[in-house]
Amino acid sequence: MDKFVSDQAEGLRRLLARSGSRVIAVTGGSAGIGCTTTVVNLAAALAQQGKDVLVIDECPGGKSVSAMLGGMRGAGNFAAVMRGEMTLDDAAARHPLGFSVLAAARNSREGHTAAQFEVVLRGSADIVLIDAQFDQQGHLSPLAMRAHDLMIVTRVAAQAITDAYACMKRLHYAHATAQFRVLVNHVQSVDDAHTAFANLAGVAARYLTVALEDAGYIAADVRMARALELSRCVVDAFPSTPAARGFRHLAAELQHWPMRPAMSPQTPWMAPAAVTAAQHADQPSAQHA
């Protein structure tokens, strides 16, 4: 009985303390690294674990979240939500697997206030996953800048690690981002994943003084490609495969990540000359990456 009362009290405390969704922005250093598939499969895994998940798709086109899922309709009303013409629940398209998708193309997410963004980020969802898109300067959108965690997806290949480092360096100098989570995708062995993360963390700490947290890894899995051909999530289509197990593990773990303050919604101003100097400062050689 005492344990039941204690559990009820803890649940009440969490409910009263809730100040919005946990927001995770997902991106990577290069195209084709697996950011969108990570977002879709992570959303499906979280929904299976009973979480209310909203996916915000900043990357419209043939390889977007909506396209990957077979072309979801009614997922492009972000601007209408910002203008107060639609509720978030009405605007977001509901996928049969239990998560919602809201497309947010660049022109529809510009010129909005922090209070307008809060309508989306403090809605009913437990977790908001943003498939983040960089602007022409390689910076995050004001929406993605409100995330609590920024997860960089990379692979074991040397070029992918170099690109991930370059991505973190750019975001560090553009937004004063001091912490990143790193997910190693398409991994052949656990040792490879640990080595890739250790190399990247060492370079980042030495040259950028930023902290990296290991978000884990997703195993290389031939069923990933087949799931994409079927417009399905591997978590749903082939739940017993290594990749599906990896996404479910990541979904379970991230629910226990410490809740950090959201990143600043404002992009610090820096003179062009200073930006150039900062971005080229302490540049490691390719062999370090």
CSV table of C-alpha atoms in Angstrom, one decimal:
chain,number,residue,atom,x,y,z
A,1,MET,CA,0.0,0.0,0.0
A,2,ASP,CA,2.8,2.4,0.9
A,3,LYS,CA,4.5,1.7,-2.4
A,4,PHE,CA,1.2,2.4,-4.3
A,5,VAL,CA,0.8,5.7,-2.5
A,6,SER,CA,4.4,6.6,-3.2
A,7,ASP,CA,4.1,5.8,-6.9
A,8,GLN,CA,0.9,7.9,-7.1
A,9,ALA,CA,2.7,10.8,-5.4
A,10,GLU,CA,5.6,10.6,-7.7
A,11,GLY,CA,3.3,10.5,-10.7
A,12,LEU,CA,1.5,13.6,-9.5
A,13,ARG,CA,4.8,15.5,-8.9
A,14,ARG,CA,5.9,14.7,-12.5
A,15,LEU,CA,2.5,15.8,-13.9
A,16,LEU,CA,2.6,19.1,-12.0
A,17,ALA,CA,6.2,19.7,-12.9
A,18,ARG,CA,5.6,19.1,-16.6
A,19,SER,CA,6.3,22.3,-18.5
A,20,GLY,CA,6.0,21.0,-22.0
A,21,SER,CA,7.4,18.3,-24.3
A,22,ARG,CA,10.9,17.0,-24.3
A,23,VAL,CA,12.2,18.4,-27.6
A,24,ILE,CA,15.0,16.6,-29.5
A,25,ALA,CA,16.4,18.0,-32.8
A,26,VAL,CA,18.0,15.4,-35.0
A,27,THR,CA,20.5,16.2,-37.7
A,28,GLY,CA,23.8,15.1,-39.2
A,29,GLY,CA,27.0,16.3,-40.9
A,30,SER,CA,26.1,15.0,-44.4
A,31,ALA,CA,23.3,13.8,-46.5
A,32,GLY,CA,22.3,10.2,-46.5
A,33,ILE,CA,23.6,9.6,-43.0
A,34,GLY,CA,20.2,8.4,-41.8
A,35,CYS,CA,18.6,11.3,-39.9
A,36,THR,CA,15.1,10.9,-41.3
A,37,THR,CA,15.0,7.2,-40.9
A,38,THR,CA,16.2,7.7,-37.3
A,39,VAL,CA,13.4,10.1,-36.6
A,40,VAL,CA,10.7,7.9,-38.1
A,41,ASN,CA,11.8,4.7,-36.4
A,42,LEU,CA,12.4,6.5,-33.1
A,43,ALA,CA,8.9,7.9,-33.2
A,44,ALA,CA,7.5,4.5,-33.9
A,45,ALA,CA,9.4,2.9,-31.1
A,46,LEU,CA,8.4,5.7,-28.6
A,47,ALA,CA,4.7,5.3,-29.6
A,48,GLN,CA,5.0,1.6,-29.0
A,49,GLN,CA,6.2,2.4,-25.5
A,50,GLY,CA,3.1,4.5,-24.8
A,51,LYS,CA,4.5,7.9,-25.6
A,52,ASP,CA,2.6,10.7,-27.4
A,53,VAL,CA,5.0,11.7,-30.1
A,54,LEU,CA,5.0,14.6,-32.5
A,55,VAL,CA,7.4,14.6,-35.5
A,56,ILE,CA,8.1,18.0,-37.0
A,57,ASP,CA,9.4,17.6,-40.5
A,58,GLU,CA,11.6,20.5,-41.6
A,59,CYS,CA,13.0,18.7,-44.6
A,60,PRO,CA,10.3,18.6,-47.3
A,61,GLY,CA,10.9,16.7,-50.6
A,62,GLY,CA,11.3,13.2,-51.9
A,63,LYS,CA,13.1,11.9,-48.8
A,64,SER,CA,11.1,13.7,-46.2
A,65,VAL,CA,9.3,12.0,-43.2
A,66,SER,CA,6.0,12.2,-45.1
A,67,ALA,CA,7.5,10.7,-48.3
A,68,MET,CA,9.2,7.9,-46.4
A,69,LEU,CA,5.9,6.9,-44.9
A,70,GLY,CA,4.1,6.8,-48.2
A,71,GLY,CA,3.0,10.4,-48.5
A,72,MET,CA,1.0,11.4,-45.4
A,73,ARG,CA,-1.7,13.8,-46.1
A,74,GLY,CA,-2.6,16.8,-44.0
A,75,ALA,CA,0.8,17.2,-42.5
A,76,GLY,CA,1.6,20.6,-43.9
A,77,ASN,CA,-0.3,23.1,-41.7
A,78,PHE,CA,2.5,24.5,-39.5
A,79,ALA,CA,1.9,28.1,-40.6
A,80,ALA,CA,-1.8,27.7,-39.8
A,81,VAL,CA,-1.0,26.6,-36.3
A,82,MET,CA,1.4,29.6,-35.9
A,83,ARG,CA,-1.4,32.0,-37.0
A,84,GLY,CA,-3.9,30.4,-34.7
A,85,GLU,CA,-6.1,29.3,-37.5
A,86,MET,CA,-5.8,25.6,-36.6
A,87,THR,CA,-5.1,23.7,-33.4
A,88,LEU,CA,-2.1,21.6,-33.3
A,89,ASP,CA,-4.1,18.4,-32.9
A,90,ASP,CA,-6.2,19.3,-36.0
A,91,ALA,CA,-3.1,20.2,-38.1
A,92,ALA,CA,-0.9,17.3,-37.4
A,93,ALA,CA,-1.4,14.1,-39.5
A,94,ARG,CA,-1.8,11.0,-37.3
A,95,HIS,CA,0.1,7.9,-38.5
A,96,PRO,CA,-1.4,4.5,-37.9
A,97,LEU,CA,1.6,3.6,-35.7
A,98,GLY,CA,0.5,6.2,-33.2
A,99,PHE,CA,2.6,9.3,-33.7
A,100,SER,CA,1.8,12.6,-35.4
A,101,VAL,CA,3.6,14.4,-38.2
A,102,LEU,CA,3.6,18.1,-38.9
A,103,ALA,CA,5.5,19.4,-41.9
A,104,ALA,CA,7.3,22.7,-41.4
A,105,ALA,CA,8.9,24.0,-44.6
A,106,ARG,CA,11.3,26.9,-44.3
A,107,ASN,CA,8.9,29.5,-45.6
A,108,SER,CA,6.2,28.4,-43.1
A,109,ARG,CA,8.4,28.6,-40.0
A,110,GLU,CA,9.9,32.0,-40.5
A,111,GLY,CA,8.9,35.2,-38.8
A,112,HIS,CA,7.2,33.7,-35.8
A,113,THR,CA,7.5,34.7,-32.2
A,114,ALA,CA,8.7,32.5,-29.3
A,115,ALA,CA,5.2,32.4,-27.9
A,116,GLN,CA,3.9,31.0,-31.2
A,117,PHE,CA,6.5,28.3,-31.2
A,118,GLU,CA,5.5,27.4,-27.6
A,119,VAL,CA,2.1,26.4,-29.0
A,120,VAL,CA,3.8,23.5,-30.7
A,121,LEU,CA,6.5,22.7,-28.2
A,122,ARG,CA,4.3,22.9,-25.1
A,123,GLY,CA,1.4,20.9,-26.6
A,124,SER,CA,0.1,17.6,-25.6
A,125,ALA,CA,3.0,15.5,-26.9
A,126,ASP,CA,5.4,13.9,-24.5
A,127,ILE,CA,8.2,14.1,-27.0
A,128,VAL,CA,8.7,16.3,-30.0
A,129,LEU,CA,11.2,15.0,-32.6
A,130,ILE,CA,12.5,17.6,-35.1
A,131,ASP,CA,14.0,16.3,-38.4
A,132,ALA,CA,16.1,19.5,-38.5
A,133,GLN,CA,17.1,21.3,-41.7
A,134,PHE,CA,20.0,23.8,-41.9
A,135,ASP,CA,19.6,27.2,-43.5
A,136,GLN,CA,22.0,28.5,-46.2
A,137,GLN,CA,24.5,29.5,-43.6
A,138,GLY,CA,24.4,26.0,-42.0
A,139,HIS,CA,22.5,27.2,-39.0
A,140,LEU,CA,19.5,25.6,-37.2
A,141,SER,CA,16.0,27.1,-37.5
A,142,PRO,CA,14.6,29.1,-34.6
A,143,LEU,CA,12.3,26.2,-33.9
A,144,ALA,CA,15.1,23.6,-33.7
A,145,MET,CA,17.1,26.0,-31.5
A,146,ARG,CA,14.4,25.5,-28.9
A,147,ALA,CA,15.3,21.8,-28.5
A,148,HIS,CA,16.5,20.4,-25.2
A,149,ASP,CA,18.8,18.0,-27.0
A,150,LEU,CA,20.6,18.1,-30.3
A,151,MET,CA,21.4,14.7,-31.6
A,152,ILE,CA,24.0,14.3,-34.3
A,153,VAL,CA,23.7,11.1,-36.4
A,154,THR,CA,27.0,9.8,-37.9
A,155,ARG,CA,28.6,6.6,-39.2
A,156,VAL,CA,31.8,4.8,-38.5
A,157,ALA,CA,33.4,5.9,-41.8
A,158,ALA,CA,36.2,8.5,-41.6
A,159,GLN,CA,34.4,11.0,-43.8
A,160,ALA,CA,31.2,10.8,-41.9
A,161,ILE,CA,33.0,11.4,-38.6
A,162,THR,CA,34.8,14.4,-40.2
A,163,ASP,CA,31.5,15.8,-41.4
A,164,ALA,CA,29.9,15.3,-38.0
A,165,TYR,CA,32.8,17.2,-36.4
A,166,ALA,CA,32.4,20.0,-39.0
A,167,CYS,CA,28.7,20.2,-38.3
A,168,MET,CA,29.3,20.5,-34.5
A,169,LYS,CA,31.9,23.1,-35.0
A,170,ARG,CA,29.6,25.2,-37.2
A,171,LEU,CA,26.7,24.9,-34.7
A,172,HIS,CA,29.0,25.6,-31.8
A,173,TYR,CA,30.2,28.9,-33.3
A,174,ALA,CA,26.8,29.9,-34.7
A,175,HIS,CA,24.7,29.1,-31.6
A,176,ALA,CA,27.1,28.7,-28.7
A,177,THR,CA,26.0,25.1,-28.5
A,178,ALA,CA,28.1,23.3,-25.9
A,179,GLN,CA,26.5,19.9,-25.7
A,180,PHE,CA,25.6,17.3,-28.4
A,181,ARG,CA,24.4,13.7,-28.3
A,182,VAL,CA,25.9,11.4,-30.9
A,183,LEU,CA,24.1,8.4,-32.5
A,184,VAL,CA,26.4,6.1,-34.5
A,185,ASN,CA,24.3,4.6,-37.4
A,186,HIS,CA,24.8,1.6,-39.6
A,187,VAL,CA,27.3,-0.1,-37.2
A,188,GLN,CA,28.9,-3.4,-37.9
A,189,SER,CA,30.1,-4.0,-34.3
A,190,VAL,CA,29.8,-2.5,-30.9
A,191,ASP,CA,33.5,-1.9,-30.8
A,192,ASP,CA,33.3,0.1,-34.0
A,193,ALA,CA,30.6,2.3,-32.5
A,194,HIS,CA,32.6,2.9,-29.3
A,195,THR,CA,35.7,3.7,-31.2
A,196,ALA,CA,33.9,6.2,-33.5
A,197,PHE,CA,32.3,8.0,-30.6
A,198,ALA,CA,35.6,8.1,-28.6
A,199,ASN,CA,37.4,9.6,-31.6
A,200,LEU,CA,34.8,12.2,-32.2
A,201,ALA,CA,34.5,13.1,-28.5
A,202,GLY,CA,38.2,13.4,-28.1
A,203,VAL,CA,38.5,15.8,-31.1
A,204,ALA,CA,35.5,17.8,-30.0
A,205,ALA,CA,36.8,18.2,-26.4
A,206,ARG,CA,40.3,19.2,-27.6
A,207,TYR,CA,39.4,21.7,-30.3
A,208,LEU,CA,36.0,22.9,-29.4
A,209,THR,CA,35.6,22.4,-25.7
A,210,VAL,CA,32.1,20.9,-26.2
A,211,ALA,CA,30.7,17.9,-24.3
A,212,LEU,CA,29.4,14.9,-26.2
A,213,GLU,CA,27.0,12.3,-24.8
A,214,ASP,CA,26.9,8.8,-26.3
A,215,ALA,CA,23.3,8.2,-27.5
A,216,GLY,CA,24.2,4.7,-28.6
A,217,TYR,CA,24.2,3.0,-32.0
A,218,ILE,CA,22.0,1.4,-34.6
A,219,ALA,CA,23.3,-1.8,-36.2
A,220,ALA,CA,23.7,-2.2,-39.9
A,221,ASP,CA,20.7,-4.1,-41.1
A,222,VAL,CA,19.7,-5.2,-44.6
A,223,ARG,CA,16.0,-5.0,-43.5
A,224,MET,CA,16.2,-1.2,-43.2
A,225,ALA,CA,16.3,-0.9,-47.0
A,226,ARG,CA,13.4,-3.3,-47.4
A,227,ALA,CA,11.3,-1.4,-44.9
A,228,LEU,CA,11.9,1.8,-46.9
A,229,GLU,CA,10.8,0.1,-50.1
A,230,LEU,CA,7.6,-0.8,-48.3
A,231,SER,CA,7.2,2.7,-46.9
A,232,ARG,CA,7.3,1.2,-43.5
A,233,CYS,CA,9.4,1.6,-40.3
A,234,VAL,CA,11.8,-1.2,-39.6
A,235,VAL,CA,10.5,-1.1,-36.0
A,236,ASP,CA,7.1,-2.0,-37.3
A,237,ALA,CA,7.9,-4.1,-40.4
A,238,PHE,CA,10.7,-6.2,-39.0
A,239,PRO,CA,10.6,-5.8,-35.2
A,240,SER,CA,13.0,-8.7,-34.4
A,241,THR,CA,15.9,-7.3,-36.5
A,242,PRO,CA,19.0,-5.7,-34.9
A,243,ALA,CA,18.2,-2.2,-36.1
A,244,ALA,CA,14.6,-2.4,-34.7
A,245,ARG,CA,16.0,-3.5,-31.4
A,246,GLY,CA,18.5,-0.6,-31.4
A,247,PHE,CA,15.7,1.9,-32.0
A,248,ARG,CA,13.6,0.5,-29.2
A,249,HIS,CA,16.6,0.6,-26.9
A,250,LEU,CA,17.3,4.3,-27.8
A,251,ALA,CA,13.6,5.1,-27.3
A,252,ALA,CA,13.7,3.6,-23.8
A,253,GLU,CA,17.0,5.3,-22.9
A,254,LEU,CA,16.2,8.8,-24.0
A,255,GLN,CA,13.2,8.9,-21.7
A,256,HIS,CA,15.7,8.9,-18.8
A,257,TRP,CA,18.1,11.5,-20.2
A,258,PRO,CA,18.4,14.5,-17.8
A,259,MET,CA,16.1,17.3,-18.9
A,260,ARG,CA,18.4,20.1,-19.9
A,261,PRO,CA,17.3,23.7,-20.4
A,262,ALA,CA,16.2,24.4,-24.0
A,263,MET,CA,18.9,25.9,-26.2
A,264,SER,CA,18.6,29.7,-26.7
A,265,PRO,CA,16.0,30.6,-29.4
A,266,GLN,CA,18.2,33.5,-30.3
A,267,THR,CA,21.2,33.2,-32.6
A,268,PRO,CA,24.1,35.1,-31.1
A,269,TRP,CA,25.3,37.9,-33.5
A,270,MET,CA,28.9,37.7,-34.6
A,271,ALA,CA,30.6,39.9,-37.2
A,272,PRO,CA,31.3,38.1,-40.4
A,273,ALA,CA,35.1,38.4,-40.0
A,274,ALA,CA,34.8,37.0,-36.5
A,275,VAL,CA,32.7,34.1,-37.7
A,276,THR,CA,35.3,33.2,-40.4
A,277,ALA,CA,38.2,33.4,-37.9
A,278,ALA,CA,36.3,31.3,-35.3
A,279,GLN,CA,35.3,28.6,-37.8
A,280,HIS,CA,38.9,28.2,-38.9
A,281,ALA,CA,40.5,28.4,-35.5
A,282,ASP,CA,41.9,25.2,-34.0
A,283,GLN,CA,41.0,23.2,-37.1
A,284,PRO,CA,42.2,19.6,-36.6
A,285,SER,CA,43.8,17.6,-39.3
A,286,ALA,CA,41.8,15.0,-41.1
A,287,GLN,CA,43.6,12.2,-39.3
A,288,HIS,CA,42.3,13.3,-36.0
A,289,ALA,CA,38.7,12.9,-37.2
